Every structure is written in C-alpha cells, then in structure tokens.
CSV table of C-alpha atoms and ligand atoms in Angstrom, one decimal:
chain,number,residue,atom,x,y,z
A,1,MET,CA,0.0,0.0,0.0
A,2,SER,CA,1.5,3.3,-1.0
A,3,SER,CA,2.1,5.8,1.8
A,4,PHE,CA,0.1,8.7,3.0
A,5,GLN,CA,1.4,12.0,4.2
A,6,THR,CA,-0.3,11.9,7.6
A,7,LEU,CA,-1.1,8.2,8.1
A,8,PHE,CA,1.0,5.2,8.8
A,9,THR,CA,-0.6,2.0,7.5
A,10,LYS,CA,0.3,-1.6,8.1
A,11,MET,CA,-1.4,-4.9,7.2
A,12,GLU,CA,-1.4,-7.6,9.8
A,13,ASP,CA,-3.5,-10.8,9.6
A,14,HIS,CA,-5.8,-9.2,7.0
A,15,THR,CA,-6.4,-6.2,9.3
A,16,LEU,CA,-5.3,-2.7,8.0
A,17,ILE,CA,-3.9,-0.8,11.0
A,18,ILE,CA,-4.3,2.9,10.3
A,19,THR,CA,-2.2,5.1,12.6
A,20,ILE,CA,-2.9,8.9,12.5
A,21,ASN,CA,0.6,10.2,12.6
A,22,ARG,CA,1.0,13.8,13.8
A,23,PRO,CA,2.2,13.0,17.3
A,24,ASP,CA,3.7,16.5,17.9
A,25,LYS,CA,0.2,18.0,17.3
A,26,LEU,CA,-1.5,15.2,19.3
A,27,ASN,CA,-2.7,13.8,15.9
A,28,ALA,CA,-5.1,16.7,15.3
A,29,LEU,CA,-7.2,16.3,12.2
A,30,ASN,CA,-6.0,18.8,9.6
A,31,GLN,CA,-7.4,18.8,6.1
A,32,GLN,CA,-4.6,16.5,4.9
A,33,VAL,CA,-5.5,13.9,7.5
A,34,MET,CA,-9.1,14.0,6.4
A,35,LYS,CA,-8.0,13.7,2.8
A,36,ASP,CA,-5.8,10.7,3.6
A,37,LEU,CA,-8.5,9.0,5.7
A,38,ASP,CA,-10.9,9.4,2.8
A,39,ALA,CA,-8.4,7.9,0.4
A,40,VAL,CA,-7.4,5.0,2.7
A,41,MET,CA,-11.1,4.1,3.2
A,42,ASP,CA,-11.6,3.9,-0.5
A,43,ARG,CA,-8.9,1.2,-0.5
A,44,VAL,CA,-10.6,-0.6,2.4
A,45,TYR,CA,-13.8,-0.8,0.4
A,46,LYS,CA,-12.0,-1.9,-2.7
A,47,PHE,CA,-9.4,-4.5,-1.7
A,48,PRO,CA,-10.7,-8.0,-0.6
A,49,GLU,CA,-7.5,-8.8,1.2
A,50,ILE,CA,-8.4,-6.1,3.8
A,51,LYS,CA,-11.0,-7.8,6.0
A,52,SER,CA,-11.0,-5.3,8.8
A,53,VAL,CA,-9.6,-2.0,10.0
A,54,VAL,CA,-8.1,-0.6,13.3
A,55,ILE,CA,-7.7,3.1,13.7
A,56,THR,CA,-5.4,4.5,16.3
A,57,GLY,CA,-3.1,7.4,17.0
A,58,ALA,CA,0.7,7.7,17.0
A,59,GLY,CA,2.4,8.1,20.4
A,60,LEU,CA,1.3,7.2,23.9
A,61,LYS,CA,-0.6,10.5,24.7
A,62,SER,CA,-3.3,11.0,22.1
A,63,PHE,CA,-5.7,9.2,19.8
A,64,VAL,CA,-6.8,12.5,18.2
A,65,ALA,CA,-7.0,15.8,20.1
A,66,GLY,CA,-9.6,17.3,17.7
A,67,ALA,CA,-9.8,19.0,14.5
A,68,ASP,CA,-6.8,21.2,13.8
A,69,VAL,CA,-7.8,24.5,15.5
A,70,LYS,CA,-5.1,26.4,13.7
A,71,GLU,CA,-7.0,25.8,10.4
A,72,PHE,CA,-10.1,27.5,12.0
A,73,GLU,CA,-8.6,31.0,12.3
A,74,SER,CA,-10.0,32.7,9.2
A,75,LEU,CA,-12.9,30.5,8.3
A,76,SER,CA,-16.1,32.2,7.0
A,77,LYS,CA,-19.5,30.8,7.7
A,78,GLU,CA,-19.6,29.2,4.3
A,79,ASP,CA,-16.0,27.7,4.7
A,80,ALA,CA,-16.9,26.3,8.1
A,81,THR,CA,-20.1,24.7,6.9
A,82,ALA,CA,-18.3,23.1,4.0
A,83,LEU,CA,-15.5,21.9,6.3
A,84,ALA,CA,-18.1,20.2,8.6
A,85,LYS,CA,-19.8,18.7,5.6
A,86,ARG,CA,-16.5,17.3,4.2
A,87,GLY,CA,-15.6,15.9,7.6
A,88,GLN,CA,-19.0,14.3,8.0
A,89,ASP,CA,-18.7,12.7,4.6
A,90,VAL,CA,-15.3,11.1,5.5
A,91,PHE,CA,-16.7,9.8,8.8
A,92,PHE,CA,-19.8,8.5,7.1
A,93,LYS,CA,-17.5,6.5,4.8
A,94,ILE,CA,-15.9,4.9,7.9
A,95,GLU,CA,-19.2,4.2,9.6
A,96,HIS,CA,-20.6,2.6,6.4
A,97,SER,CA,-17.5,0.5,5.7
A,98,PRO,CA,-18.6,-3.1,4.8
A,99,LYS,CA,-15.6,-4.3,6.8
A,100,PRO,CA,-15.5,-3.8,10.6
A,101,VAL,CA,-13.6,-0.7,11.8
A,102,ILE,CA,-12.5,-0.6,15.5
A,103,ALA,CA,-11.2,2.5,17.1
A,104,CYS,CA,-8.3,1.8,19.5
A,105,VAL,CA,-8.3,4.9,21.6
A,106,ASN,CA,-4.8,5.4,23.1
A,107,GLY,CA,-5.2,8.7,24.9
A,108,PHE,CA,-7.1,12.0,24.1
A,109,ALA,CA,-10.1,11.5,22.0
A,110,LEU,CA,-11.4,15.1,22.0
A,111,GLY,CA,-13.6,17.0,19.6
A,112,GLY,CA,-13.1,15.5,16.1
A,113,GLY,CA,-11.2,12.7,17.8
A,114,CYS,CA,-14.2,11.6,19.8
A,115,GLU,CA,-16.3,12.0,16.6
A,116,LEU,CA,-13.8,9.8,14.7
A,117,ALA,CA,-13.9,7.1,17.3
A,118,MET,CA,-17.7,7.1,17.3
A,119,ALA,CA,-17.7,6.8,13.5
A,120,CYS,CA,-15.9,3.5,13.9
A,121,HIS,CA,-18.1,0.5,14.6
A,122,PHE,CA,-17.0,0.3,18.2
A,123,ILE,CA,-14.3,1.5,20.5
A,124,ILE,CA,-11.7,-0.1,22.7
A,125,ALA,CA,-10.0,2.3,25.1
A,126,SER,CA,-6.8,2.3,26.9
A,127,GLU,CA,-6.9,3.1,30.7
A,128,SER,CA,-5.5,6.5,29.9
A,129,ALA,CA,-8.1,7.5,27.3
A,130,VAL,CA,-10.0,10.7,27.7
A,131,PHE,CA,-13.2,11.5,25.8
A,132,GLY,CA,-15.0,14.8,25.3
A,133,GLN,CA,-16.4,17.4,23.0
A,134,PRO,CA,-14.7,20.6,24.1
A,135,GLU,CA,-15.6,22.7,21.1
A,136,VAL,CA,-17.8,25.0,23.3
A,137,ASN,CA,-14.6,26.1,25.0
A,138,LEU,CA,-13.6,27.7,21.7
A,139,GLY,CA,-17.0,29.4,21.1
A,140,ILE,CA,-17.9,26.8,18.4
A,141,MET,CA,-19.6,23.4,18.5
A,142,VAL,CA,-19.4,19.8,17.3
A,143,GLY,CA,-19.3,19.6,13.5
A,144,TYR,CA,-18.2,16.1,12.4
A,145,GLY,CA,-21.4,14.3,13.4
A,146,GLY,CA,-20.8,14.4,17.2
A,147,SER,CA,-24.2,15.7,18.1
A,148,GLN,CA,-25.8,12.8,16.3
A,149,ARG,CA,-23.5,9.9,17.1
A,150,LEU,CA,-22.9,10.8,20.8
A,151,THR,CA,-26.6,11.0,21.3
A,152,GLN,CA,-27.1,7.6,19.7
A,153,ARG,CA,-24.3,6.1,21.8
A,154,VAL,CA,-24.9,7.5,25.2
A,155,GLY,CA,-28.4,8.9,25.2
A,156,LYS,CA,-29.7,12.5,25.0
A,157,GLY,CA,-29.1,13.6,28.6
A,158,ARG,CA,-25.5,12.6,28.8
A,159,ALA,CA,-24.7,13.8,25.2
A,160,MET,CA,-26.3,17.1,25.9
A,161,GLU,CA,-24.3,17.6,29.1
A,162,LEU,CA,-21.0,16.7,27.3
A,163,VAL,CA,-21.5,19.0,24.3
A,164,ILE,CA,-22.8,22.0,26.3
A,165,THR,CA,-20.2,21.8,29.1
A,166,GLY,CA,-17.2,20.6,27.1
A,167,LYS,CA,-16.3,18.5,30.1
A,168,THR,CA,-14.2,15.4,29.5
A,169,ILE,CA,-14.7,11.8,30.8
A,170,ASN,CA,-12.1,9.1,31.5
A,171,ALA,CA,-12.1,5.6,30.2
A,172,THR,CA,-14.0,4.1,33.1
A,173,GLN,CA,-16.7,6.8,32.8
A,174,ALA,CA,-16.8,6.2,29.0
A,175,MET,CA,-17.3,2.5,29.7
A,176,ASN,CA,-20.2,3.3,32.2
A,177,TYR,CA,-21.8,5.5,29.5
A,178,GLY,CA,-21.6,2.6,27.0
A,179,LEU,CA,-19.4,4.7,24.8
A,180,VAL,CA,-16.6,2.1,24.8
A,181,ASN,CA,-16.8,-1.7,24.7
A,182,TYR,CA,-13.6,-2.5,26.6
A,183,VAL,CA,-11.0,-0.7,28.7
A,184,VAL,CA,-7.5,-2.4,28.6
A,185,PRO,CA,-3.9,-1.4,29.5
A,186,GLN,CA,-2.3,0.7,26.7
A,187,THR,CA,0.0,-2.2,25.7
A,188,GLU,CA,-2.9,-4.5,25.1
A,189,LEU,CA,-5.0,-2.3,22.9
A,190,LEU,CA,-4.2,-3.8,19.6
A,191,ASP,CA,-4.1,-7.4,20.9
A,192,LYS,CA,-7.7,-6.9,22.2
A,193,ALA,CA,-8.8,-5.7,18.8
A,194,PHE,CA,-7.1,-8.6,17.1
A,195,SER,CA,-8.6,-11.1,19.4
A,196,ILE,CA,-12.1,-9.9,18.4
A,197,LEU,CA,-11.2,-9.5,14.7
A,198,ARG,CA,-9.8,-13.0,14.5
A,199,VAL,CA,-13.4,-14.3,15.3
A,200,VAL,CA,-15.0,-11.9,12.7
A,201,HIS,CA,-12.5,-13.0,10.0
A,202,GLU,CA,-13.8,-16.6,10.3
A,203,LYS,CA,-17.3,-15.5,9.3
A,204,ALA,CA,-18.6,-15.0,5.7
A,205,PRO,CA,-17.8,-11.5,4.5
A,206,LYS,CA,-21.3,-11.0,3.2
A,207,SER,CA,-22.8,-11.9,6.6
A,208,VAL,CA,-20.5,-9.4,8.3
A,209,ALA,CA,-21.1,-6.6,5.7
A,210,ASN,CA,-24.9,-7.0,5.8
A,211,SER,CA,-24.9,-7.2,9.6
A,212,ILE,CA,-23.0,-3.8,9.7
A,213,LYS,CA,-25.5,-2.3,7.3
A,214,ALA,CA,-28.5,-3.6,9.2
A,215,VAL,CA,-27.2,-2.2,12.6
A,216,ASN,CA,-26.4,1.2,10.9
A,217,ALA,CA,-30.0,1.2,9.5
A,218,ALA,CA,-31.3,1.5,13.1
A,219,TRP,CA,-30.1,5.1,13.0
A,220,ASN,CA,-31.3,6.1,9.6
A,221,GLU,CA,-34.7,7.7,9.8
A,222,ALA,CA,-35.0,7.7,6.0
A,223,GLU,CA,-35.5,3.9,5.9
A,224,ASN,CA,-37.3,1.3,8.0
A,225,GLY,CA,-34.6,-0.8,9.7
A,226,TYR,CA,-36.8,-3.9,9.8
A,227,ASP,CA,-37.4,-3.7,6.0
A,228,VAL,CA,-33.7,-3.2,5.5
A,229,GLU,CA,-32.8,-6.2,7.7
A,230,ALA,CA,-35.3,-8.5,5.9
A,231,LYS,CA,-33.8,-7.5,2.5
A,232,LEU,CA,-30.2,-8.0,3.7
A,233,PHE,CA,-31.2,-11.3,5.3
A,234,GLY,CA,-32.6,-12.4,1.9
A,235,GLU,CA,-29.4,-11.3,0.1
A,236,CYS,CA,-27.3,-13.6,2.3
A,237,PHE,CA,-29.2,-16.6,0.9
A,238,THR,CA,-27.8,-15.9,-2.6
A,239,THR,CA,-24.3,-16.7,-1.4
A,240,HIS,CA,-22.4,-20.0,-1.5
A,241,ASP,CA,-21.2,-19.2,2.0
A,242,ALA,CA,-24.8,-19.4,3.3
A,243,LYS,CA,-25.3,-22.8,1.7
A,244,GLU,CA,-21.9,-23.9,3.2
A,245,GLY,CA,-22.8,-22.5,6.7
A,246,ILE,CA,-26.2,-24.2,6.8
A,247,THR,CA,-24.9,-27.5,5.3
A,248,ALA,CA,-21.9,-27.6,7.7
A,249,PHE,CA,-24.3,-27.1,10.7
A,250,ILE,CA,-26.5,-30.0,9.5
A,251,GLU,CA,-23.4,-32.2,8.8
A,252,LYS,CA,-22.0,-31.2,12.3
A,253,ARG,CA,-18.7,-29.8,10.9
A,254,LYS,CA,-17.0,-26.5,10.8
A,255,PRO,CA,-18.0,-24.3,7.8
A,256,GLU,CA,-15.4,-23.2,5.3
A,257,PHE,CA,-16.4,-19.8,4.1
A,258,LYS,CA,-14.9,-18.7,0.8
A,259,GLY,CA,-16.2,-15.2,0.5
A,260,ASN,CA,-18.7,-15.8,-2.3
B,301,COA,N1,-5.5,21.5,17.0
B,301,COA,C1,-4.2,21.9,16.7
B,301,COA,N2,-3.2,21.7,17.5
B,301,COA,C2,-3.4,21.0,18.6
B,301,COA,C3,-4.6,20.5,19.0
B,301,COA,C4,-5.7,20.8,18.1
B,301,COA,N3,-7.0,20.3,18.3
B,301,COA,N4,-4.5,19.8,20.1
B,301,COA,C5,-3.2,19.9,20.5
B,301,COA,N5,-2.5,20.6,19.5
B,301,COA,C6,-1.1,20.9,19.5
B,301,COA,C7,-0.7,22.1,20.5
B,301,COA,O1,-1.0,23.3,19.9
B,301,COA,C8,0.7,21.8,20.7
B,301,COA,O2,1.4,22.2,19.6
B,301,COA,P1,2.7,23.2,19.7
B,301,COA,O3,3.7,22.3,20.5
B,301,COA,O4,3.2,23.5,18.4
B,301,COA,O5,2.3,24.4,20.6
B,301,COA,C9,0.8,20.3,20.7
B,301,COA,O6,-0.4,19.8,20.0
B,301,COA,C10,0.8,19.7,22.1
B,301,COA,O7,-0.4,20.1,22.8
B,301,COA,P2,-0.4,20.8,24.2
B,301,COA,O8,-1.6,21.6,24.4
B,301,COA,O9,0.9,21.4,24.5
B,301,COA,O10,-0.5,19.5,25.2
B,301,COA,P3,-1.0,19.4,26.6
B,301,COA,O11,-0.7,18.0,27.1
B,301,COA,O12,-0.6,20.6,27.4
B,301,COA,O13,-2.6,19.5,26.5
B,301,COA,C11,-4.8,18.9,25.5
B,301,COA,C12,-3.3,18.5,25.8
B,301,COA,C13,-5.4,17.9,24.6
B,301,COA,C14,-5.6,19.1,26.8
B,301,COA,C15,-4.7,20.3,24.7
B,301,COA,O14,-3.8,20.1,23.6
B,301,COA,C16,-6.0,20.7,24.1
B,301,COA,O15,-6.8,21.2,24.8
B,301,COA,N6,-6.1,20.5,22.8
B,301,COA,C17,-7.3,21.0,22.1
B,301,COA,C18,-8.5,20.1,22.3
B,301,COA,C19,-9.7,20.7,21.6
B,301,COA,O16,-10.2,21.7,21.9
B,301,COA,N7,-10.2,19.9,20.6
B,301,COA,C20,-11.3,20.3,19.8
B,301,COA,C21,-10.9,21.1,18.7
B,301,COA,S1,-12.3,21.7,17.7
C-alpha cells in the first residue's frame, strides 16, 4: 500500500492498521489527515484482502485531540459549513464500511477525535483514554457528526451535558456511559482488537457486511430498519457461504467460508 502524508498503514492478519501520525500535534485532524482518511477508506472498500480495520493514534498520549484548531482561524460561515460537511462525509464512509472498523483509543479523543472514534463500529479504550467534545470552550460546537453519534451512543441527557459543558470523561466513565466496549492497558489495545477480529474473520464476509448495514440502518430515519434487515437477510441466501454454513451445521462440521 503506497504511503500517506499523515497516516502510517500496516497490514497484519488481513487487518489494516491505520495510525494517525502527527504526534507532535497530538494527531489533530487537519485537512490533509481528512483527505488521507478518505483515500485509505476507498482502499478498504476496494481490496478484498483487507478484512477489517483498526484506527489508532501515534504516540502514547493522544488518539486525536480534535480538528486542527489552527485551520479554523480565518474561516467564514460558508467555509466552516463546507469543512463540517466534508468531515461528516469522511466519517460516514468509515461508519458505512462493509468491513469492521475498530477505534483503538490510546489517549485523548477530543472533539473530532471523539467523533472519529464514534464513526468507527466500536471503541476499545486504553486506561489513559479521555473522551470529550470541548468545542464549546472555543466558542464553536461539534461539527463532524458528534451531536448525532454521541446522542445515539450515550443517550440524550449525557450527550447534551457533554456537548454544552465541554467536560471530559475518563475511560471508566466512558465504559459506564456505554461509549466504549472495553478498557484495557495501553500495551494490550491492539491485541484486544485482534482477538475480536480473528473471530470476525472466520465469518462469511457478506454476513458481516450485511450485519453492519442492518445495525447502521437503526439510525437512519429515511429507511425502515426492519425492512432493510429483511432485504439483507434475503441477500445472504444468494451466497455459497450461506449454503456452506447451513450445510456444515447440519453435517456437524466447521464451515469453510470462501467469501462468495
Ligand atoms: N489543533 C491543533 N493543534 C493541537 C490540537 C488541536 N486540536 N490539540 C493539540 N494541539 C497541539 C498544540 O497546539 C501543541 O502544539 P505546539 O507544540 O506546536 O504548541 C501540541 O499539540 C501539544 O499540545 P499541548 O496543548 O501542548 O499538550 P497538553 O498536554 O498541554 O494538552 C490537550 C493536551 C489535549 C488538553 C490540549 O492540547 C488541548 O486542549 N487541545 C485542544 C482540544 C480541543 O479543543 N479539541 C477540539 C478542537 S475543535
């Protein structure tokens, strides 16, 4: 995989590890990072050898400390609206990836960093992780989907408190809020993700992709999630992997999924 200016990428056991690599700026999301994330996700969609993705931040201190505030200095209303829209589009691409995307949050996940983590399918946090939407401290507000995804993940009351106070929460509180699935020591972050992804990689890719779509449909008011689920369930039955899975169960053997 050719290199990106602001990302370090590495394939391991069919998982693409994407490390946001601006540690001296606490991995703040400037426009180049957003461009690179968009481009790398295109590859995730395209290449069958990539079965899953992990997103993390370089260094021990920060996952992503937010959008790059230095790029905000001279934005007009129109510029800022367009910037939010572009960011939302990139995060939408992550959220709707047909392959699982896990955020391994290794420190600060603030502002756009918290929004990026929430765009991933789920979050594993290190014990030192800190989450929050501190945009109000700058006289602005969430803009990369945070008002919607935080509300979906932690409920209206908690989301409202976080976005209007700008207060941060630690990993244990994030776990209690249901924002993260696991809290582990920093050194075990990637291992935890891999232990989950190994299980997912054994499944039929179509089952996984359609399951992701169906869960995402629960949050899309434009479509009826139950109808979407029924359609996706039906689609699975067109695959050889479904035939193999069902036959293997009946024959009391382990299925061998081939991805077709
Ligand atoms: N945008 C741009 N640069 C950022 C940044 C951001 N969101 N967050 C951190 N940085 C930069 C700092 O400017 C500093 O760069 P410098 O060395 O060139 O001055 C570097 O990263 C280290 O940050 P620093 O503030 O010195 O680290 P700290 O440990 O004292 O504080 C934070 C860490 C996360 C509490 C603090 O950096 C912070 O509040 N960041 C902004 C968080 C935020 O408001 N995010 C939402 C933005 S919309």
